[in-house]
């Protein structure tokens, strides 16, 4: 067992004043603790993007329409999306799994698979978005992807999402699972105006009230009622990744709502997570607090999703791992602990 | 002329909601503006570390002693220091130039050169640290390094420093040039205790009062009196790098005090700078504000120097450049500007 104290002793033995690398040392310490080694691995790494559509868009709660889902799936797989570009720039393998969009399937490759549970969720403003069975099938698809990553030798994983309308279920799940009010958890998503924001508030508030009533007796049913297929898949992915010892880099608001679900599926999942950033969506800080996670890029105001925030942290993870594994100690350099 | 508006139009044409990449878009925009292109280059890149000693350490204002200078120079050149490790991790060429330490010279290589102006400054608490001539010679060494980088095809540069005691002259220069009080500009450096902090306050306060009196009539003399050889070299490096069109990534407090000097040597230098981070040293935020720069890693609390903060920003610069150059536009992807 490598204790946090032992990691700190090592960090303080390196050729620098104690703590002088600031949050890079926090990142290094977390990586060492998760991997239980002073030689943490940050590659190979993979971002799995789960894509799905949401019936709730018919309530007018989104800036973009579901008609762009297929175009964005093609853009991601084709290499032109923010996630595709940042995955290349950071040396991260990218795969997209369609767990429930309206998009036509593309030819299967190592970078794309169609595993639709259903073509979009039902409208959560009118009734349960998913049945517990549908929810569970999406969770299992996520679990499969975590096992596949481990089988391929991947050491660090992240999950991202592409789902027009998915900040609405993410707001619901955050309110439901992080003990926040619906009001606090609703933001503008891709950029909806004031009127749409009012509709989103009302929809989330009603759906959360209904789900809260069944959370204790039927937690899976409650989460399914306000969930999304990509969020359920992310939850399964995180829970399984934590179970089998992968290091998980956590993206933004929607992914973090999946982490809240994962923590319900498998208590302790959050201890395997590294929170990459704090998004501009107001619910994200609440979701992170609910998991006791401190985000690293906490002033970067990202709100795109697609795993882009997690990707940005990857090279900083490399830097943190290099500091721990490669820096000379004071003793190596002939410097006394008092700096003389 | 590529205007900031034209850069913004391009960023908003990419396949993402406008502004949704947050500060990564700010970083991309700054890079494009400095390089005047939508295809900015981030490699090859080089960190030049200027090393020097400081007579003021005899006042007891530092946590570490000048006896570690030689050991740290060897550690940096030998590959075991934080800067060496982070330079490797981020694909950045590293050179160390001794502009005035007490250390014995090492054999000259492409990664190390001894260009001592003198072995350490005089004690600025007792009189001028440097003569204007010594100061100018250090500035010229910095200028030479910027020209050498350009001649080698380097596109992005950073400067760092290794100088036991150099937060004292950095505090003096920040108070002198950024219009702040000595009180606001003094911090604990490598980690000095309360008593040493009191001495540092008194030393900086007296030295700044003396220097202020001659700033208008003899600016170089005033800066030399409270300066450092590595800070003067950094100032020359920045001024020349800006002059010949290199992109400059700015490190922490000491490097930023060099940027304040550079701005005096060549007005407009700050427009070529990208501020990597905001250090834990209280004077750093004031120095950055004096240059109208907004730091990117603004909550990372780094305070090591050696260019380590600048190095951490390098892969984020790669990510920003990739977004601008490689993302598909909405029009490429067949998405209308209104997200349908």
XYZ file of C-alpha atoms in Angstrom:
680
model
C 0.000 0.000 0.000
C 1.479 3.326 -1.125
C 0.036 5.841 1.348
C -0.592 9.516 0.541
C 2.076 10.291 3.170
C 4.672 8.168 1.344
C 3.857 9.941 -1.927
C 4.298 13.295 -0.184
C 7.657 12.228 1.284
C 8.822 11.353 -2.223
C 7.572 14.655 -3.718
C 9.309 16.578 -0.931
C 12.580 14.718 -1.553
C 12.872 16.058 -5.120
C 15.159 18.957 -6.165
C 12.733 21.823 -5.586
C 11.364 23.677 -2.563
C 8.512 21.597 -1.071
C 5.188 22.307 -2.777
C 6.743 24.698 -5.302
C 5.164 22.933 -8.291
C 1.737 23.758 -6.834
C -1.169 21.891 -8.352
C 1.127 19.846 -10.578
C 2.195 18.133 -7.357
C -1.457 17.546 -6.421
C -2.000 15.972 -9.840
C 1.111 13.814 -9.452
C 0.050 12.726 -5.973
C -3.427 11.734 -7.140
C -2.031 9.763 -10.071
C 0.397 7.904 -7.789
C -2.322 7.162 -5.279
C -4.714 5.798 -7.903
C -2.051 3.663 -9.572
C -0.270 2.792 -6.294
C 3.162 3.481 -7.737
C 5.789 6.236 -7.973
C 6.166 5.335 -11.665
C 2.636 6.083 -12.925
C 1.693 5.317 -16.535
C -0.204 7.864 -18.609
C -0.125 6.015 -21.938
C -1.600 4.272 -23.821
C -4.773 6.249 -23.252
C -8.195 6.319 -24.813
C -11.218 8.589 -24.963
C -14.499 6.761 -25.535
C -17.277 9.048 -26.749
C -20.816 7.804 -26.216
C -23.423 9.397 -28.502
C -27.184 9.502 -28.014
C -30.283 11.607 -28.652
C -32.827 12.938 -26.190
C -36.607 13.073 -26.518
C -36.681 16.142 -24.292
C -35.405 18.367 -27.126
C -39.048 18.610 -28.276
C -39.612 20.841 -25.237
C -37.366 23.538 -26.779
C -34.632 23.272 -24.166
C -31.621 23.284 -26.522
C -29.715 25.713 -28.750
C -28.818 23.082 -31.333
C -31.291 20.567 -32.807
C -31.117 16.736 -32.973
C -30.805 17.096 -36.731
C -27.114 17.862 -36.210
C -26.435 14.616 -34.329
C -25.670 12.616 -37.452
C -23.507 15.400 -38.881
C -21.545 15.672 -35.625
C -21.060 11.889 -35.385
C -19.612 11.957 -38.902
C -17.490 14.985 -38.025
C -16.032 13.280 -34.942
C -15.316 10.011 -36.749
C -14.010 11.966 -39.754
C -11.459 13.806 -37.630
C -12.792 17.371 -37.822
C -14.444 17.813 -34.422
C -12.827 19.429 -31.379
C -12.496 16.007 -29.741
C -10.880 14.489 -32.846
C -8.372 17.327 -33.110
C -7.509 17.369 -29.391
C -7.225 13.572 -29.269
C -4.601 13.734 -32.031
C -2.824 16.679 -30.389
C -2.572 14.845 -27.063
C -1.767 11.340 -28.321
C -5.084 9.866 -27.190
C -6.905 7.080 -29.010
C -10.531 8.065 -29.775
C -13.558 5.850 -30.318
C -17.188 6.782 -30.722
C -19.965 4.391 -29.674
C -23.501 5.224 -30.785
C -25.618 4.009 -27.872
C -28.808 5.637 -29.039
C -28.894 8.383 -31.646
C -31.281 8.884 -34.544
C -28.281 8.819 -36.891
C -27.865 6.167 -39.565
C -25.114 3.698 -38.694
C -21.699 4.165 -40.280
C -19.469 1.248 -41.293
C -17.933 -0.266 -38.143
C -14.218 0.422 -37.597
C -11.895 0.412 -34.577
C -12.911 4.075 -34.106
C -16.689 3.641 -34.401
C -19.348 1.142 -33.379
C -23.137 1.288 -33.465
C -24.642 -0.237 -30.297
C -28.005 1.530 -30.187
C -30.238 0.595 -27.261
C -32.985 2.679 -28.861
C -33.075 5.696 -31.193
C -33.113 8.434 -28.560
C -34.714 8.514 -25.122
C -38.373 9.295 -24.545
C -39.199 12.873 -23.526
C -38.446 13.008 -19.791
C -40.865 15.927 -19.410
C -43.762 13.568 -20.259
C -42.695 10.365 -18.507
C -39.664 8.179 -17.848
C -36.896 8.724 -20.427
C -35.755 5.120 -20.173
C -36.963 1.879 -18.646
C -34.654 0.283 -16.080
C -33.896 -2.424 -18.646
C -32.855 0.089 -21.318
C -30.773 1.943 -18.753
C -29.053 -1.291 -17.710
C -28.286 -2.240 -21.310
C -26.561 1.130 -21.835
C -24.605 0.640 -18.597
C -23.426 -2.738 -19.883
C -22.231 -1.222 -23.173
C -20.125 1.176 -21.131
C -18.734 -1.669 -19.023
C -17.798 -3.552 -22.203
C -15.824 -0.563 -23.437
C -13.852 -0.332 -20.188
C -12.956 -4.025 -20.399
C -12.022 -3.630 -24.067
C -9.707 -0.738 -23.197
C -7.998 -2.776 -20.480
C -7.654 -5.733 -22.858
C -5.930 -3.411 -25.346
C -3.404 -2.390 -22.692
C -4.837 1.101 -22.179
C -3.830 2.624 -18.803
C -5.699 5.921 -18.711
C -9.238 6.394 -19.994
C -11.704 9.219 -20.351
C -15.319 9.225 -21.420
C -17.007 11.933 -23.404
C -20.426 12.438 -24.920
C -22.189 13.835 -27.926
C -25.864 14.254 -27.245
C -27.966 17.237 -28.245
C -30.055 18.123 -25.192
C -28.030 16.145 -22.682
C -27.398 18.945 -20.201
C -31.103 18.560 -19.310
C -30.766 14.944 -18.029
C -27.360 15.871 -16.553
C -29.051 18.665 -14.572
C -31.749 16.243 -13.410
C -29.229 13.616 -12.300
C -27.064 16.182 -10.513
C -30.070 17.532 -8.619
C -31.183 13.992 -7.828
C -27.812 12.537 -6.775
C -25.712 15.472 -5.516
C -28.427 16.876 -3.263
C -28.703 20.171 -5.138
C -31.823 22.045 -6.206
C -32.985 21.929 -9.820
C -32.540 25.706 -9.943
C -28.807 25.470 -9.159
C -28.166 22.708 -11.689
C -29.587 24.303 -14.845
C -27.433 26.316 -17.254
C -27.464 27.408 -20.888
C -25.832 24.266 -22.330
C -24.701 24.967 -25.896
C -26.096 28.488 -25.555
C -29.877 28.614 -25.200
C -31.603 32.005 -24.699
C -33.612 33.222 -21.710
C -36.939 31.764 -22.815
C -35.497 28.308 -23.417
C -33.677 28.530 -20.095
C -37.008 29.137 -18.357
C -38.503 26.065 -20.065
C -35.451 24.002 -19.086
C -35.812 25.097 -15.445
C -39.465 24.031 -15.391
C -38.795 20.684 -17.091
C -35.882 19.780 -14.798
C -37.725 20.862 -11.686
C -40.811 18.707 -12.424
C -38.796 15.670 -13.537
C -36.561 15.782 -10.473
C -39.546 16.025 -8.122
C -41.030 12.889 -9.655
C -37.702 11.012 -9.620
C -36.913 11.956 -6.015
C -40.090 10.222 -4.908
C -38.823 6.861 -6.153
C -35.051 7.228 -5.526
C -34.976 5.270 -2.257
C -37.164 2.362 -3.257
C -36.148 2.140 -6.920
C -32.866 3.987 -7.553
C -32.265 2.533 -11.020
C -35.813 3.393 -12.062
C -35.380 6.933 -10.745
C -32.088 7.448 -12.588
C -33.456 5.878 -15.780
C -36.510 8.155 -15.690
C -34.373 11.308 -15.975
C -31.281 9.798 -17.603
C -29.755 9.433 -21.019
C -28.309 6.464 -22.851
C -24.835 8.035 -23.189
C -24.885 9.022 -19.506
C -25.799 5.468 -18.462
C -23.020 4.114 -20.707
C -20.525 6.548 -19.159
C -21.616 5.410 -15.693
C -21.008 1.767 -16.594
C -17.695 2.694 -18.202
C -16.486 4.524 -15.082
C -17.694 1.878 -12.624
C -16.001 -0.923 -14.567
C -12.820 1.096 -15.240
C -12.488 1.771 -11.516
C -13.183 -1.878 -10.718
C -10.423 -3.168 -13.013
C -7.860 -0.533 -11.996
C -7.823 1.936 -14.869
C -7.104 5.602 -14.173
C -10.049 7.732 -15.269
C -9.871 11.375 -16.351
C -13.226 13.053 -15.854
C -14.558 15.569 -18.381
C -17.321 18.132 -17.893
C -20.865 18.412 -16.612
C -22.521 15.552 -18.513
C -19.664 13.105 -17.890
C -19.693 14.074 -14.220
C -23.408 13.361 -13.985
C -22.435 9.908 -15.283
C -19.858 9.686 -12.491
C -22.589 10.416 -9.941
C -24.545 7.486 -11.383
C -21.379 5.336 -11.371
C -20.853 6.092 -7.694
C -24.388 4.729 -7.061
C -23.645 1.614 -9.116
C -20.305 1.024 -7.389
C -19.464 3.021 -4.270
C -15.863 4.244 -4.326
C -15.678 4.792 -8.093
C -14.855 8.474 -7.513
C -11.520 7.579 -5.906
C -10.284 6.424 -9.334
C -11.261 9.699 -11.019
C -9.169 12.778 -11.782
C -11.360 15.813 -12.477
C -9.911 17.603 -15.504
C -11.781 20.890 -15.376
C -14.682 22.896 -14.032
C -17.127 23.712 -16.757
C -19.063 26.924 -17.333
C -22.284 24.943 -16.594
C -23.306 25.862 -13.029
C -24.272 22.305 -12.092
C -20.782 20.999 -12.717
C -19.212 22.427 -9.573
C -22.051 20.870 -7.535
C -21.611 17.486 -9.184
C -17.839 17.593 -8.552
C -18.397 18.582 -4.933
C -20.813 15.667 -4.590
C -17.942 13.379 -5.588
C -15.366 15.241 -3.425
C -13.297 16.016 -6.536
C -11.218 19.147 -7.128
C -10.934 20.078 -10.796
C -7.543 21.098 -12.218
C -8.419 23.447 -15.102
C -10.895 25.210 -12.864
C -11.014 28.603 -14.585
C -11.071 27.527 -18.238
C -14.859 27.872 -18.732
C -15.145 25.005 -21.215
C -18.646 23.751 -22.029
C -18.335 21.762 -25.240
C -18.330 18.221 -23.896
C -17.029 15.527 -26.309
C -14.339 14.795 -23.706
C -12.455 17.946 -24.709
C -11.664 19.044 -21.152
C -10.360 15.586 -20.252
C -8.151 15.636 -23.355
C -6.605 18.964 -22.335
C -5.516 17.483 -19.020
C -3.709 14.531 -20.669
C -0.393 16.313 -21.374
C -0.460 17.789 -17.872
C -0.824 14.236 -16.587
C 2.293 13.325 -18.608
C 4.113 16.242 -16.985
C 3.021 15.197 -13.487
C 4.090 11.598 -14.067
C 7.478 12.725 -15.408
C 8.125 14.872 -12.329
C 7.522 11.940 -9.999
C 9.457 9.389 -11.999
C 12.347 11.398 -13.438
C 13.344 14.255 -11.129
C 16.552 13.885 -9.126
C 16.238 13.877 -5.363
C 18.012 16.424 -3.168
C 20.244 13.591 -2.026
C 21.090 12.643 -5.666
C 22.073 16.261 -6.288
C 24.078 16.614 -3.065
C 21.739 19.227 -1.578
C 20.873 19.047 2.120
C 17.155 19.044 3.040
C 17.569 22.559 4.495
C 18.617 23.916 1.070
C 22.393 24.126 1.599
C -3.160 42.306 -41.023
C -5.136 39.564 -39.269
C -7.452 41.442 -36.910
C -8.746 40.046 -33.604
C -12.228 40.223 -35.189
C -11.146 38.010 -38.115
C -9.675 35.468 -35.685
C -12.954 35.474 -33.755
C -14.984 34.951 -36.947
C -12.827 31.917 -37.723
C -13.164 30.487 -34.184
C -16.934 30.960 -34.341
C -17.118 29.175 -37.708
C -15.785 25.906 -36.247
C -17.962 22.893 -35.342
C -18.770 23.836 -31.744
C -21.065 26.303 -30.020
C -19.354 29.736 -30.038
C -16.990 30.175 -27.097
C -17.550 26.635 -25.829
C -13.829 25.861 -25.628
C -13.485 28.681 -23.107
C -9.956 29.827 -22.376
C -8.523 27.456 -24.976
C -10.120 29.790 -27.511
C -8.500 32.799 -25.794
C -5.143 31.049 -26.030
C -5.719 30.207 -29.696
C -6.756 33.790 -30.447
C -3.674 35.241 -28.772
C -1.374 32.848 -30.620
C -2.994 33.734 -33.959
C -2.766 37.436 -33.237
C 0.912 37.287 -32.269
C 1.852 35.165 -35.286
C -0.638 36.865 -37.640
C -1.865 33.575 -39.054
C -4.637 31.002 -38.607
C -1.957 28.298 -38.886
C 0.200 29.163 -35.858
C 3.429 27.241 -35.198
C 4.236 25.975 -31.705
C 7.380 24.023 -32.569
C 10.351 24.011 -32.591
C 10.449 25.637 -29.190
C 13.145 26.425 -26.682
C 13.453 27.358 -23.030
C 16.551 29.401 -22.201
C 17.397 29.372 -18.502
C 19.583 32.211 -17.271
C 21.426 31.496 -13.999
C 22.973 34.011 -11.601
C 23.716 34.662 -7.943
C 22.661 37.566 -5.745
C 24.702 39.450 -3.175
C 21.532 40.210 -1.227
C 21.390 36.635 0.128
C 23.822 37.791 2.860
C 20.871 39.721 4.328
C 19.150 36.417 5.195
C 16.249 36.863 2.765
C 16.226 33.340 1.279
C 15.276 29.816 2.278
C 17.983 28.185 0.181
C 21.648 29.309 0.139
C 23.891 30.273 -2.809
C 25.921 27.153 -2.073
C 23.252 25.162 -3.952
C 23.625 27.208 -7.145
C 26.386 25.050 -8.581
C 24.578 21.851 -7.623
C 21.354 23.080 -9.231
C 23.157 24.173 -12.432
C 24.614 20.673 -12.685
C 21.224 19.146 -11.910
C 19.518 21.159 -14.659
C 22.199 20.411 -17.258
C 22.307 16.780 -16.098
C 18.589 16.319 -16.706
C 17.321 15.832 -13.156
C 15.751 19.211 -12.370
C 12.061 20.055 -12.729
C 12.832 22.162 -15.803
C 14.873 19.369 -17.408
C 12.112 16.830 -16.838
C 9.287 19.112 -18.005
C 11.278 20.235 -21.064
C 11.601 16.591 -22.120
C 7.937 15.871 -21.333
C 6.756 18.800 -23.462
C 9.188 18.492 -26.376
C 11.011 21.722 -25.581
C 14.710 22.297 -26.192
C 16.473 23.505 -23.008
C 19.645 25.558 -22.644
C 21.201 27.058 -19.555
C 23.335 30.200 -19.754
C 25.341 31.142 -16.684
C 25.284 34.948 -16.756
C 26.699 35.392 -13.285
C 26.777 32.618 -10.701
C 29.548 31.668 -8.304
C 29.559 28.180 -9.859
C 32.581 26.775 -11.651
C 32.055 26.615 -15.405
C 31.064 23.298 -16.954
C 32.265 22.174 -20.396
C 30.374 24.138 -23.064
C 27.735 22.166 -25.009
C 24.652 23.112 -27.037
C 22.741 22.882 -23.721
C 25.110 24.989 -21.586
C 27.261 28.083 -21.931
C 29.144 30.161 -19.386
C 28.790 33.896 -20.123
C 29.372 35.370 -16.672
C 29.206 39.149 -16.478
C 30.408 38.879 -12.889
C 30.188 36.245 -10.132
C 26.939 37.370 -8.522
C 25.530 40.848 -8.050
C 26.540 43.149 -5.226
C 24.240 43.273 -2.197
C 21.399 45.602 -3.252
C 20.683 46.360 0.411
C 24.052 48.145 0.656
C 24.271 49.862 -2.729
C 23.602 49.295 -6.429
C 23.510 45.583 -7.325
C 24.874 46.251 -10.812
C 26.407 49.126 -12.734
C 24.517 50.227 -15.848
C 27.348 48.711 -17.919
C 27.061 45.297 -16.226
C 23.299 45.445 -16.622
C 23.643 46.249 -20.322
C 26.089 43.396 -20.898
C 23.608 40.945 -19.379
C 20.823 42.399 -21.564
C 23.024 41.812 -24.619
C 23.623 38.171 -23.672
C 19.858 37.727 -23.578
C 19.468 39.412 -26.966
C 22.104 37.078 -28.427
C 20.151 34.051 -27.211
C 16.951 35.278 -28.867
C 18.779 35.772 -32.173
C 20.407 32.343 -31.837
C 16.988 30.741 -31.293
C 15.585 32.442 -34.393
C 18.649 31.395 -36.406
C 17.991 27.787 -35.333
C 14.423 27.994 -36.649
C 12.797 28.108 -33.205
C 9.253 29.584 -33.293
C 8.232 29.704 -29.643
C 10.572 30.638 -26.811
C 10.407 30.909 -23.056
C 12.924 32.189 -20.557
C 13.454 30.827 -17.100
C 15.857 31.491 -14.276
C 17.843 29.809 -11.561
C 19.047 32.325 -9.024
C 18.996 31.837 -5.269
C 17.614 35.071 -3.810
C 16.133 36.418 -7.036
C 12.598 37.028 -5.784
C 14.139 39.971 -3.862
C 15.267 41.886 -7.009
C 12.053 40.728 -8.754
C 10.028 42.309 -5.937
C 12.073 45.507 -6.231
C 11.611 45.718 -10.010
C 7.889 44.991 -9.779
C 7.415 47.727 -7.192
C 9.538 50.078 -9.275
C 8.012 49.382 -12.701
C 4.444 48.191 -12.055
C 3.573 51.008 -9.657
C 2.979 48.721 -6.684
C 4.135 49.120 -3.112
C 7.093 47.105 -1.809
C 4.725 45.567 0.752
C 2.477 44.076 -1.957
C 5.387 42.679 -3.981
C 7.164 40.630 -1.328
C 6.457 36.935 -0.765
C 8.138 33.880 0.706
C 10.062 32.837 -2.424
C 11.352 29.283 -1.989
C 9.775 29.229 1.476
C 11.380 31.655 3.933
C 9.965 31.951 7.479
C 8.363 34.972 9.146
C 11.598 36.536 10.378
C 13.280 36.329 6.983
C 10.113 37.718 5.396
C 10.345 40.761 7.671
C 13.974 41.324 6.628
C 13.005 40.929 2.953
C 10.240 43.521 3.356
C 12.674 46.022 4.889
C 15.375 45.409 2.258
C 12.968 45.726 -0.695
C 11.298 48.793 0.752
C 14.565 50.713 1.238
C 16.053 49.669 -2.121
C 12.891 50.637 -4.023
C 12.757 54.062 -2.354
C 16.318 54.751 -3.495
C 15.707 53.451 -7.010
C 12.467 55.389 -7.463
C 14.371 58.636 -6.942
C 16.473 58.019 -10.045
C 13.953 56.195 -12.298
C 12.959 59.222 -14.388
C 16.414 60.657 -14.993
C 18.364 57.390 -15.151
C 16.032 54.416 -15.748
C 18.793 51.930 -16.600
C 20.756 52.934 -13.508
C 17.639 52.552 -11.363
C 16.838 49.096 -12.750
C 20.486 47.985 -12.492
C 20.646 49.091 -8.841
C 17.899 46.652 -7.795
C 18.249 44.110 -10.608
C 19.857 40.777 -11.259
C 22.015 39.499 -14.077
C 19.559 36.730 -15.053
C 16.672 39.232 -14.942
C 18.545 41.660 -17.210
C 19.357 38.799 -19.605
C 15.686 37.751 -19.639
C 14.705 41.351 -20.411
C 17.085 41.455 -23.376
C 15.877 38.035 -24.517
C 12.218 39.116 -24.452
C 12.812 42.494 -26.111
C 14.817 40.938 -28.938
C 12.459 37.950 -29.324
C 9.527 40.352 -29.693
C 11.504 42.505 -32.123
C 12.301 39.583 -34.453
C 8.822 38.036 -34.302
C 9.182 35.074 -31.956
C 6.245 34.025 -29.789
C 7.200 34.239 -26.120
C 5.687 32.172 -23.306
C 6.101 33.955 -20.008
C 6.912 32.028 -16.825
C 6.515 33.196 -13.230
C 7.332 36.123 -10.986
C 11.050 36.561 -11.727
C 10.633 36.137 -15.494
C 7.741 38.608 -15.404
C 9.898 41.178 -13.609
C 12.232 40.708 -16.599
C 9.283 41.390 -18.891
C 8.617 44.661 -17.056
C 12.242 45.635 -17.748
C 11.872 44.476 -21.388
C 8.825 46.698 -21.818
C 11.002 49.649 -20.689
C 13.753 48.666 -23.141
C 11.296 48.199 -26.015
C 7.728 49.434 -25.611
C 5.225 46.925 -26.972
C 7.203 43.805 -26.012
C 4.276 42.612 -23.876
C 2.079 42.167 -26.957
C 4.310 39.233 -28.005
C 3.972 37.507 -24.629
C 1.599 34.757 -23.516
C 1.377 34.541 -19.724
C 1.537 30.865 -18.759
C 0.481 31.008 -15.136
C -0.065 33.069 -12.027
C 2.444 32.184 -9.374
C 1.925 31.864 -5.627
C 4.231 34.900 -5.198
C 1.955 37.874 -4.480
C 3.917 40.263 -6.709
C 3.306 38.180 -9.798
C -0.326 39.195 -10.278
C 0.720 42.850 -10.005
C 3.528 42.429 -12.527
C 1.139 40.680 -14.952
C -1.451 43.409 -14.509
C 1.269 45.986 -15.216
C 1.765 44.293 -18.580
C -1.994 43.847 -19.206
C -1.522 40.060 -19.393
C -4.027 37.416 -18.264
C -2.373 34.213 -17.090
C -3.781 30.847 -18.230
C -2.875 28.454 -15.397
C -4.071 31.033 -12.895
C -4.888 28.742 -9.974
C -1.899 26.385 -10.100
C 0.136 28.099 -7.336
C 3.525 27.276 -8.874
C 6.549 29.093 -7.447
C 9.589 27.122 -8.562
C 10.793 29.236 -11.454
C 13.231 27.521 -13.882
C 10.639 28.139 -16.598
C 8.491 25.312 -15.254
C 5.188 27.185 -15.561
C 5.965 28.196 -19.142
C 6.773 24.567 -19.977
C 3.414 23.391 -18.641
C 1.612 25.715 -21.036
C 3.459 24.363 -24.097
C 1.190 21.342 -24.754
C -1.871 23.554 -24.222
C -0.432 25.847 -26.894
C -0.203 22.811 -29.189
C -3.858 22.052 -28.449
C -4.920 25.637 -29.157
C -3.004 25.710 -32.434
C -4.529 22.385 -33.496
C -8.064 23.643 -32.844
C -7.555 26.673 -35.077
C -5.785 24.843 -37.875
C -7.502 21.455 -37.947
C -11.146 21.713 -36.835
C -13.826 21.443 -39.497
C -16.072 24.460 -39.996
C -19.852 24.270 -39.578
C -20.070 24.723 -43.318
C -17.641 21.798 -43.956
C -19.840 19.608 -41.730
C -23.115 20.752 -43.322
C -24.402 22.395 -40.112
C -26.220 25.736 -40.361
C -24.921 28.594 -38.157
C -28.098 28.317 -36.036
C -27.228 24.713 -35.089
C -29.620 22.861 -37.426
